[in-house]
CSV table of C-alpha atoms and ligand atoms in Angstrom, one decimal:
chain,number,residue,atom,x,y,z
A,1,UNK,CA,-113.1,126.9,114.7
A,2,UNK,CA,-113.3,123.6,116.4
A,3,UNK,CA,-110.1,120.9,115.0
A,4,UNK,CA,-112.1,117.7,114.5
A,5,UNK,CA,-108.1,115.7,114.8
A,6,UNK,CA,-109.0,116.7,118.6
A,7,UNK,CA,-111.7,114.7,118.6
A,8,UNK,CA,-110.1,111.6,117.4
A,9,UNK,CA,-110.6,112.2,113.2
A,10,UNK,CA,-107.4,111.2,111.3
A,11,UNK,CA,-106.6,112.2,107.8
A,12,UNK,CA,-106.6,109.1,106.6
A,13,UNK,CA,-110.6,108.3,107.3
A,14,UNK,CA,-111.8,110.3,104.4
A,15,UNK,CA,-111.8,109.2,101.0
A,16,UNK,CA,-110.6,110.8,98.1
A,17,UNK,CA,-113.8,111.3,96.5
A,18,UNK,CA,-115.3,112.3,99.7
A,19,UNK,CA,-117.3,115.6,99.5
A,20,UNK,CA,-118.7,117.8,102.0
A,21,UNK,CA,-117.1,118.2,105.2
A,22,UNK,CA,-115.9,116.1,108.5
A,23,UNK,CA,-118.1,115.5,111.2
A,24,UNK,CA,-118.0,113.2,114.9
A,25,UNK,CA,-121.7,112.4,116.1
A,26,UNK,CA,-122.1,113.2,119.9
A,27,UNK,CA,-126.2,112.2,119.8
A,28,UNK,CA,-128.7,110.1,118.2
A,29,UNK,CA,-131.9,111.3,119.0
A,30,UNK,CA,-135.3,110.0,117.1
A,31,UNK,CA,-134.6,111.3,113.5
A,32,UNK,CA,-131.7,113.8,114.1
A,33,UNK,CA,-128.3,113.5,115.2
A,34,UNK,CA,-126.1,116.0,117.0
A,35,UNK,CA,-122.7,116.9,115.7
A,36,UNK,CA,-119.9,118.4,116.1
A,37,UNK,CA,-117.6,119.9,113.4
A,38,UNK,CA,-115.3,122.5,112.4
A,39,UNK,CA,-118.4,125.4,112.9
A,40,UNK,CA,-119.2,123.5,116.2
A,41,UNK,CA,-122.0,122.2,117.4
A,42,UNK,CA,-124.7,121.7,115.2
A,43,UNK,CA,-127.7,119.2,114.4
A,44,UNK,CA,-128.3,117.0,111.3
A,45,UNK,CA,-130.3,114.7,109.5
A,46,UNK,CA,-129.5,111.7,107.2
A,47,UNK,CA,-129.7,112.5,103.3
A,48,UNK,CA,-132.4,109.9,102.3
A,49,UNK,CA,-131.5,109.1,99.1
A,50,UNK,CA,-128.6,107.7,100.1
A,51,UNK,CA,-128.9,106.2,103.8
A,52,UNK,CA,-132.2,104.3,102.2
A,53,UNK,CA,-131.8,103.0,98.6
A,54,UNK,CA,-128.0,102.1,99.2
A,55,UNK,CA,-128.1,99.4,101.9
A,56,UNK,CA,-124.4,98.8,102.1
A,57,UNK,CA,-124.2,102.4,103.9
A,58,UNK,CA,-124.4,102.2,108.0
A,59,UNK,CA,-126.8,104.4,109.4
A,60,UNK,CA,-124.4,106.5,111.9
A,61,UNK,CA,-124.1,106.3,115.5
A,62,UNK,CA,-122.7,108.0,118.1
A,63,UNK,CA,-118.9,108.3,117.8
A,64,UNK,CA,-119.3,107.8,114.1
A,65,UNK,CA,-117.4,110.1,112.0
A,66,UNK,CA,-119.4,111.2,109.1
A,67,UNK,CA,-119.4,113.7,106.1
A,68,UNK,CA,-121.9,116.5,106.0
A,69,UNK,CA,-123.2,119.2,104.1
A,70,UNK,CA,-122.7,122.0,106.2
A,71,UNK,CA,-126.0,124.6,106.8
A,72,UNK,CA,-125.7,127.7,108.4
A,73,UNK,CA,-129.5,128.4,108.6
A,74,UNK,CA,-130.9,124.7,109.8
A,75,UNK,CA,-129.9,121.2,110.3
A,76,UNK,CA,-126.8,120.2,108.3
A,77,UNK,CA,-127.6,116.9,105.6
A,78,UNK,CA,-125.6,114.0,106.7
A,79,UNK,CA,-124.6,112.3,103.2
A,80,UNK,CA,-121.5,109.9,104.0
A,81,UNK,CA,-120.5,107.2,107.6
A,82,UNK,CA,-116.7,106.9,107.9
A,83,UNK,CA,-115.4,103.7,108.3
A,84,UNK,CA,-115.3,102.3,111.8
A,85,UNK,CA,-112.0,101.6,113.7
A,86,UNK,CA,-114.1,99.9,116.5
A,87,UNK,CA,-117.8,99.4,117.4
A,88,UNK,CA,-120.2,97.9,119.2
A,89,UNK,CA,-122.9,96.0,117.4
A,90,UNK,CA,-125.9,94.0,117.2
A,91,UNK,CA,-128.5,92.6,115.3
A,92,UNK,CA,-131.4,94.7,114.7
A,93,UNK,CA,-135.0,92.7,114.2
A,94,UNK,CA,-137.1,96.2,114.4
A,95,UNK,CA,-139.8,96.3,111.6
A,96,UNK,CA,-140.4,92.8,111.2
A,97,UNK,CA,-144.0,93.1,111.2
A,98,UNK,CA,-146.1,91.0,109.1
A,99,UNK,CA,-145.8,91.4,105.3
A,100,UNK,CA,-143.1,93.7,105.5
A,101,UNK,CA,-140.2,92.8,103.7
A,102,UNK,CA,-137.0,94.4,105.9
A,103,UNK,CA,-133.5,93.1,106.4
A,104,UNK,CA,-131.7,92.8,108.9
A,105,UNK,CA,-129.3,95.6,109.7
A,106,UNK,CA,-126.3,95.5,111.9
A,107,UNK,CA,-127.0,97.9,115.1
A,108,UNK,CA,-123.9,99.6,115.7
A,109,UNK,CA,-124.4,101.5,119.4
A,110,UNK,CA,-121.1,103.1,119.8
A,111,UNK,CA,-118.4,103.4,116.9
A,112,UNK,CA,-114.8,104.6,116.9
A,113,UNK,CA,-113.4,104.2,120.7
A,114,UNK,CA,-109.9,103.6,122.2
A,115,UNK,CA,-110.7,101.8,125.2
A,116,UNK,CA,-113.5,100.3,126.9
A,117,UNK,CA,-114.5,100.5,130.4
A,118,UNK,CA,-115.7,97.6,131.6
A,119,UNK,CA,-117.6,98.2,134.7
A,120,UNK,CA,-118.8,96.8,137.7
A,121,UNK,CA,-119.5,97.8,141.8
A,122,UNK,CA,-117.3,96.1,144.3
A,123,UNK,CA,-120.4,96.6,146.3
A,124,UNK,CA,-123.7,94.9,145.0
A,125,UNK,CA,-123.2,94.6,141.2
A,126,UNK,CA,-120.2,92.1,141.1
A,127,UNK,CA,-120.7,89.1,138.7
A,128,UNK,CA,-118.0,87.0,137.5
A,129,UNK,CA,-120.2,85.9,134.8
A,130,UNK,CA,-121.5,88.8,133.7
A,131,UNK,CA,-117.8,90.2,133.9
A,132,UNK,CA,-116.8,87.5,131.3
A,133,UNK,CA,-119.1,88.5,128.7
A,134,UNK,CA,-118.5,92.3,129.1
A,135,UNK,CA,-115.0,90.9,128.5
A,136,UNK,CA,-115.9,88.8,125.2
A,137,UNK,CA,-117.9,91.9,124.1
A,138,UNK,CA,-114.8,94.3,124.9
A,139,UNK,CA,-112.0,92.3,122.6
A,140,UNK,CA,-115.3,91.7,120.1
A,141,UNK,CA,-115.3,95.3,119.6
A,142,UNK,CA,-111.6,95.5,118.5
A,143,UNK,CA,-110.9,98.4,121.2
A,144,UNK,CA,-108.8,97.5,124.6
A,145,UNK,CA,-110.8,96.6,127.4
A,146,UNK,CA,-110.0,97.7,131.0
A,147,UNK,CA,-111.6,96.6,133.7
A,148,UNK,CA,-112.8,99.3,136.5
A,149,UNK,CA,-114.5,98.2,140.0
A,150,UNK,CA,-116.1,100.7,141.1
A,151,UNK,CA,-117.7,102.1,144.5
A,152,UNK,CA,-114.4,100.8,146.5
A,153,UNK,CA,-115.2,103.0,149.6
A,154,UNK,CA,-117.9,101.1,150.4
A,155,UNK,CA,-116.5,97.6,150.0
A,156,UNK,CA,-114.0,96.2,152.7
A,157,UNK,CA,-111.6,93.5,152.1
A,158,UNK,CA,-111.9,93.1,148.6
A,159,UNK,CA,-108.7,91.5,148.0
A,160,UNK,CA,-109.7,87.9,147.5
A,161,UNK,CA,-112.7,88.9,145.1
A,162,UNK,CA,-109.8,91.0,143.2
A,163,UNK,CA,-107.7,88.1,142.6
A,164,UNK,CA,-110.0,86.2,141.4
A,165,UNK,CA,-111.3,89.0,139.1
A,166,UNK,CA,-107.5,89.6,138.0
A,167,UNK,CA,-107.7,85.7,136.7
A,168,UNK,CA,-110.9,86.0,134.6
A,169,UNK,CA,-109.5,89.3,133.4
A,170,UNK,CA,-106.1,87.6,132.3
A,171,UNK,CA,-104.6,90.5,130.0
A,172,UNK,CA,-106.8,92.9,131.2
A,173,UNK,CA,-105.5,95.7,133.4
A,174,UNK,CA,-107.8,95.6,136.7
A,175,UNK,CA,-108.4,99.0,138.6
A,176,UNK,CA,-110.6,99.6,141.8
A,177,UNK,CA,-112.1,103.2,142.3
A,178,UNK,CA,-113.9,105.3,143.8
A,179,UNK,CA,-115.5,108.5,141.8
A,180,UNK,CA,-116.3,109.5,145.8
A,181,UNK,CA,-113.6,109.8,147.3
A,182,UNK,CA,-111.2,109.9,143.7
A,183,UNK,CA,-109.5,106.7,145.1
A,184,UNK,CA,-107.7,105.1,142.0
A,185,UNK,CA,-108.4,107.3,139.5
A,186,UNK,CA,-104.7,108.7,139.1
A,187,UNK,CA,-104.2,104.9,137.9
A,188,UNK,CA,-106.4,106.1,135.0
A,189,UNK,CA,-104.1,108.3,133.3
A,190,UNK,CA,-102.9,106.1,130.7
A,191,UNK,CA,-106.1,105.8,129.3
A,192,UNK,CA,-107.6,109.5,129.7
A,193,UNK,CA,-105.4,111.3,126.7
A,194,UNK,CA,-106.3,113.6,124.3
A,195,UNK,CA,-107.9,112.5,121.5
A,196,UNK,CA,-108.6,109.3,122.8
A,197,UNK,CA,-112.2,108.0,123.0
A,198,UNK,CA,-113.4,105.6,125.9
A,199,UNK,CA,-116.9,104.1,125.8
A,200,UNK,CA,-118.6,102.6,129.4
A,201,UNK,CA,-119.8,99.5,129.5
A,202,UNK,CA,-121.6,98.7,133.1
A,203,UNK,CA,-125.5,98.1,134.3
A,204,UNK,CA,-127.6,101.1,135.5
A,205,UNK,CA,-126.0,102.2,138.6
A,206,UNK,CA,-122.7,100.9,138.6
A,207,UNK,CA,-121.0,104.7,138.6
A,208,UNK,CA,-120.7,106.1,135.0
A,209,UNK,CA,-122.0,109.3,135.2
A,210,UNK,CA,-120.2,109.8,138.7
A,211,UNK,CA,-116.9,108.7,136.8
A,212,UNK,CA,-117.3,111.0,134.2
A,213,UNK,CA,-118.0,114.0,136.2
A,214,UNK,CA,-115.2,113.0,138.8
A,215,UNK,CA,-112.8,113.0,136.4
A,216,UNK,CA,-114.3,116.0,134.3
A,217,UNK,CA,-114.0,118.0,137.9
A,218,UNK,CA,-118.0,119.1,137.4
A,219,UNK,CA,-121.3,118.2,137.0
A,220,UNK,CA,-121.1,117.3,133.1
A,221,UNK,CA,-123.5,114.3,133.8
A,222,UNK,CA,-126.8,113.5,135.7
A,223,UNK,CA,-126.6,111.2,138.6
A,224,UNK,CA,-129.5,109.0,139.5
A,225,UNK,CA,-129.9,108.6,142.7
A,226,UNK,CA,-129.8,105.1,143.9
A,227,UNK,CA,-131.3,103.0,147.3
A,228,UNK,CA,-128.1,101.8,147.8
A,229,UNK,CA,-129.8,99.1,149.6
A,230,UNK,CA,-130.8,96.9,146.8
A,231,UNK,CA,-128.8,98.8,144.2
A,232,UNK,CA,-132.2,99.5,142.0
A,233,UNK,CA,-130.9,102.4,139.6
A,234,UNK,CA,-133.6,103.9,137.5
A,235,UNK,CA,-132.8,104.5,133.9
A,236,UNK,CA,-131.2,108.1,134.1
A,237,UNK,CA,-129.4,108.5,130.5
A,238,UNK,CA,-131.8,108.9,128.0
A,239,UNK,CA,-129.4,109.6,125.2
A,240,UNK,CA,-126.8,108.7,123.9
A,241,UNK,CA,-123.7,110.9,124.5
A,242,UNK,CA,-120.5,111.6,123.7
A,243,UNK,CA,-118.6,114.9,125.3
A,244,UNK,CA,-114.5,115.9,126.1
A,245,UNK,CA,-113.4,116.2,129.4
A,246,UNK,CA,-111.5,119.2,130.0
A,247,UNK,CA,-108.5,117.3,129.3
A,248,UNK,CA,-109.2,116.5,125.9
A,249,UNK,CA,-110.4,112.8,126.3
A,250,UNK,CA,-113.4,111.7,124.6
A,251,UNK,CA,-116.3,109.6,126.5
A,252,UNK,CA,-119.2,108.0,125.1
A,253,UNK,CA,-121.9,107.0,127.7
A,254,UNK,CA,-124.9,105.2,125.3
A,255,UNK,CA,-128.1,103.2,126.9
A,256,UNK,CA,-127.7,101.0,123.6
A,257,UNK,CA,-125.0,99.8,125.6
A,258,UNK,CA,-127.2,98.1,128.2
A,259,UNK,CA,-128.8,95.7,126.0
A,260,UNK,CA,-126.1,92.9,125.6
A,261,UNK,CA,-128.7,90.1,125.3
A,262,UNK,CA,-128.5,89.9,121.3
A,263,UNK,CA,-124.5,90.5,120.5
A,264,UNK,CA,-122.2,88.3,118.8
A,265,UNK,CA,-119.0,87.6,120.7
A,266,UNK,CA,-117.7,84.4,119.1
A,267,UNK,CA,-114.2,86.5,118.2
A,268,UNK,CA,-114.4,88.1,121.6
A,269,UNK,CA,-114.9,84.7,123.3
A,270,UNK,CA,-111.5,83.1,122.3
A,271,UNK,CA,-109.7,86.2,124.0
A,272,UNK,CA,-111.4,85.8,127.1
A,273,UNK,CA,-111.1,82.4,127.5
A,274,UNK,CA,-107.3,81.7,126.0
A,275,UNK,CA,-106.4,79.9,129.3
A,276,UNK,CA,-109.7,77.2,128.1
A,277,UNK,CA,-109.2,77.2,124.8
A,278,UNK,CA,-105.7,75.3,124.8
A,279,UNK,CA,-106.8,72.4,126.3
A,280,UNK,CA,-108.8,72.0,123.2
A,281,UNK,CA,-107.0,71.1,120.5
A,282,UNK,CA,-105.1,68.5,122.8
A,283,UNK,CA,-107.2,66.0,123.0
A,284,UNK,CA,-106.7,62.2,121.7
A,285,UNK,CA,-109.8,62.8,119.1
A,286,UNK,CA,-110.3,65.9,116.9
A,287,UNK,CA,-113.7,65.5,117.5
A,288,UNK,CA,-114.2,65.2,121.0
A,289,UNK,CA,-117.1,66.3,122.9
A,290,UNK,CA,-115.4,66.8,126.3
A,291,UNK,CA,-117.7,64.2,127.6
A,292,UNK,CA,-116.7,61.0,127.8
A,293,UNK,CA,-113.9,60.4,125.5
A,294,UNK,CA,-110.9,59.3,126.1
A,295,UNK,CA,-107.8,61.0,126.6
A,296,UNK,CA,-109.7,64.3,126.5
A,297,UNK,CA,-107.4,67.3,127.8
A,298,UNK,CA,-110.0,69.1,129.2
A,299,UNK,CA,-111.2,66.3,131.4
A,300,UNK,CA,-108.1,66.0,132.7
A,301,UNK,CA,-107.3,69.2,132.8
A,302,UNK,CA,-110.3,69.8,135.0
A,303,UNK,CA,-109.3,66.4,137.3
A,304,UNK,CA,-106.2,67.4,138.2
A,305,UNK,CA,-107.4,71.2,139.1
A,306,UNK,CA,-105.0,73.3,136.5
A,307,UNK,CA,-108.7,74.3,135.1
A,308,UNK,CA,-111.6,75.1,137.1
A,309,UNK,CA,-115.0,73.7,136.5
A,310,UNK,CA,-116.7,76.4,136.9
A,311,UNK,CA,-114.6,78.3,134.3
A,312,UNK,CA,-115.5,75.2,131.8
A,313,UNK,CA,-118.9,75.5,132.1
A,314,UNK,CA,-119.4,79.0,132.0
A,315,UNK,CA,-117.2,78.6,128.7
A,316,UNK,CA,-119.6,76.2,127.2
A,317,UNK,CA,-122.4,78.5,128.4
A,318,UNK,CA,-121.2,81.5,126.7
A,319,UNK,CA,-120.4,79.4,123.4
A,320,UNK,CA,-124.1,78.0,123.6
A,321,UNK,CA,-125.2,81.1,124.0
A,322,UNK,CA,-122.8,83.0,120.8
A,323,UNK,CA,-124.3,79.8,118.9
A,324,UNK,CA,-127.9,80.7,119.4
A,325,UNK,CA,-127.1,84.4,118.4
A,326,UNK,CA,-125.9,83.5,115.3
A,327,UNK,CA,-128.3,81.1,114.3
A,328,UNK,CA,-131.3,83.3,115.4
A,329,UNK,CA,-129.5,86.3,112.6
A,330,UNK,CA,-129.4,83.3,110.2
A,331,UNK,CA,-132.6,82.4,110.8
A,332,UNK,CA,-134.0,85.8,110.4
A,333,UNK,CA,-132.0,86.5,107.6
A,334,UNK,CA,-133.2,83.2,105.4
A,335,UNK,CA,-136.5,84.3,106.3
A,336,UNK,CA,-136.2,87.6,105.3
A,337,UNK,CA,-135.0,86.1,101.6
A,338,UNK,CA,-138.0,83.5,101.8
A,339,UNK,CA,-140.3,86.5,102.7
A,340,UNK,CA,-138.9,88.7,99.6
A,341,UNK,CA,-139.5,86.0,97.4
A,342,UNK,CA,-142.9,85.6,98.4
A,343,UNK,CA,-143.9,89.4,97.9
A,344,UNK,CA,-142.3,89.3,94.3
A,345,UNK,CA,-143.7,86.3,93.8
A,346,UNK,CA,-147.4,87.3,94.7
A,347,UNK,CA,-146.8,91.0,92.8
A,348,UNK,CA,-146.0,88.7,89.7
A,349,UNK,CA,-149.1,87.0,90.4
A,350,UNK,CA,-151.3,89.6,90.6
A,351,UNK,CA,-149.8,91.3,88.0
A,352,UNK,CA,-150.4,88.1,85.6
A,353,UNK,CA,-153.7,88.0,87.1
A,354,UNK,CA,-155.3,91.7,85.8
A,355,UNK,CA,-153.4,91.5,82.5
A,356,UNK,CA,-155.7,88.1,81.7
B,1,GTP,N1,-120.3,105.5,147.6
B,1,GTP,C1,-120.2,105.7,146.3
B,1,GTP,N2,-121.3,105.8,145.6
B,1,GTP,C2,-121.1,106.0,144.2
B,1,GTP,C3,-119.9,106.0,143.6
B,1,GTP,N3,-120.1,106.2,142.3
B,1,GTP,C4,-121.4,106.3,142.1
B,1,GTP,N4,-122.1,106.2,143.3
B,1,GTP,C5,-123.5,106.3,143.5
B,1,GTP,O1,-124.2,105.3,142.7
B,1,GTP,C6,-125.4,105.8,142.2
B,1,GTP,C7,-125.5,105.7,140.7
B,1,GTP,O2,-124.4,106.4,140.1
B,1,GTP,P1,-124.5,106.9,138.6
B,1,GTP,O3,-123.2,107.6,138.3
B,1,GTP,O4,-125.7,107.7,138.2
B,1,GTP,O5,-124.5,105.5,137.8
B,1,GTP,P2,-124.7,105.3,136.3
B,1,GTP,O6,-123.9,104.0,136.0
B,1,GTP,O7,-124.3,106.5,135.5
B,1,GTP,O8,-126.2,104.9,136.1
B,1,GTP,P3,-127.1,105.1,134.9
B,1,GTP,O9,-127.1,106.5,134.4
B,1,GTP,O10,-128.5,104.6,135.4
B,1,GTP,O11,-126.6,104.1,133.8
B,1,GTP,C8,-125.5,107.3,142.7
B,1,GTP,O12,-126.3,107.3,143.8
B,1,GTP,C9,-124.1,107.7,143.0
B,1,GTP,O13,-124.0,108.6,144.0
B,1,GTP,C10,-118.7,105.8,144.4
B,1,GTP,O14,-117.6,105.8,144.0
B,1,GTP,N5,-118.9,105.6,145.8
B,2,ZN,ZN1,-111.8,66.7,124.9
């Protein structure tokens, strides 16, 4: 019998009133989900009635831990989502096609992790940028973010790019490695314990699969082979996983993960950028713009070199950007409402219409 407290359950996750027994997803495929549970591994689908008529229950995701009714002869019925310690989520705008009414739904791609790996090649891949918002989506998530750099046999001197890397990552522990040669990944221990889960968070090619099977000590995961010339990966996971190294750690590795464009970070963006944020309230007007005013802490900040410029604006950029986010879900949502009433509206209508 498999102990699901191995993989990460605590006692404390399921209600009282609960029924049915506990079970971690390791897959989402189309319309069935793979699980594991005390019997081991098994496949099951969501009970209907309840996933679709009660909108306030979250459709599960991998790393979700969920109640099931347990079938011996077929796929198991998936009746109850756990709440989530951590996730990663989105907005999802699937089914608005016209004249459907549909809401809105939060996207959750991964759910339940310890740490996140925030990863990126210390030969092509390496974007400060990019590295930021990994960062704001990493604290977003409420799990601990660590950053990994990986491919660090084929980079030389890399000590300057690390410093500065170590600055944008303030709080973050910074590791380089090398699933090649297994460079750095004793300095990985603290996070690879049993029971804990660790999601990946990098663009196609950056090393995941390598990592996990380096540190599993086998081939647990396909590895696309890259031209390491322009770094053009091909899509090689095509599902979304979760599996235990032999240690007992927990790794989820999800192609959801890929598509940051549409995620929220306004709580994540504070974290990352602390070090811009205290200028903020320090300036002569509550108000200010960071324009033109005067005695504006940020402009002077900025003038006399304690903040960089490029920091600043990459700030702003990735506010702009958490502002758009949000307003496009608002947007959509409203809409939805207006769209709702419209339907009722026009069923009234015709319904007034055939009893005259
Ligand atoms: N030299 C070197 N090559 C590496 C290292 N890690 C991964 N690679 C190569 O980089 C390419 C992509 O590696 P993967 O592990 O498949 O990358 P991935 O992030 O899982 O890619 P997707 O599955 O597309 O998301 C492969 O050709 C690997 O052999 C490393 O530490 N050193
Ligand atoms: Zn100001």
């Amino acid at each position: 019998m498999v102990d699901l407290t191995n993989y990460g359950l605590t006692p404390d996750l399921i209600q009282q009133n609960s029924i049915g027994i506990p079970a971690r997803i390791t897959a989402v495929h189309k319309e069935r989900y793979a699980l594991i549970c005390e019997q081991g591994e098994i496949y099951g689908q969501l009970k209907s009635s309840v996933y679709y008529t009660d909108s306030a229950q979250d459709f599960p995701t991998t790393g979700d831990f969920v109640m099931i009714k347990y079938n011996p002869d077929g796929d198991s019925q998936i009746i109850q989502t756990l709440h989530r310690r951590t996730k990663f989520s989105r907005s999802d705008y699937s089914g608005h096609a016209v004249g459907y009414v549909k809401t809105v739904r939060e996207q959750v791609v991964a759910a339940n992790f310890d740490y996140v790996f925030v990863m990126q090649s210390l030969n092509h891949d390496l974007n400060v940028r990019r590295l930021e918002r990994y960062l704001a989506l990493a604290w977003q998530s409420g799990a601990m973010p660590v950053v990994l750099l990986t491919k660090a046999d084929l980079a030389e001197d890399y000590e300057e790019l690390l410093k500065k890397i170590e600055k944008v990552a303030a709080g973050v522990k910074v590791h380089s490695i090398s699933a090649k040669t297994g460079y750095g990944l004793e300095g990985l221990s603290n996070y690879l314990l049993p029971g804990k889960t660790i999601v990946f968070l990098g663009s196609s090619g950056v090393g995941k699969s390598s990592l996990v099977n380096a540190l599993a000590g086998s081939e647990v995961m396909q590895v696309s082979n890259i031209r390491e010339e322009d770094s053009r990966g091909r899509h090689t996971t095509t599902h979304r996983q979760l599996l235990m190294l032999p240690n007992g750690t927990i790794v989820i590795d999800t192609p959801g993960m890929r598509e940051l464009g549409m995620w929220e970070v306004s709580d994540g963006i504070g974290e990352v950028f602390a070090d811009v944020e205290i200028y903020i309230g320090n300036c002569k007007f509550s108000d200010c713009k960071h324009e033109t005013e005067p005695g504006c802490a940020v402009k002077s900040a900025i003038e006399s070199g304690e903040l960089s410029l490029e920091r600043w604006e990459s700030y702003l950029k990735m506010k702009q950007e958490a502002k758009f986010t949000a307003e496009r879900s608002f947007f959509l949502r409203d809409k939805d409402a207006r769209n709702k009433k419209n339907v009722i509206q026009n069923r009234q209508k015709k319904s007034n219409e055939r009893k005259h």
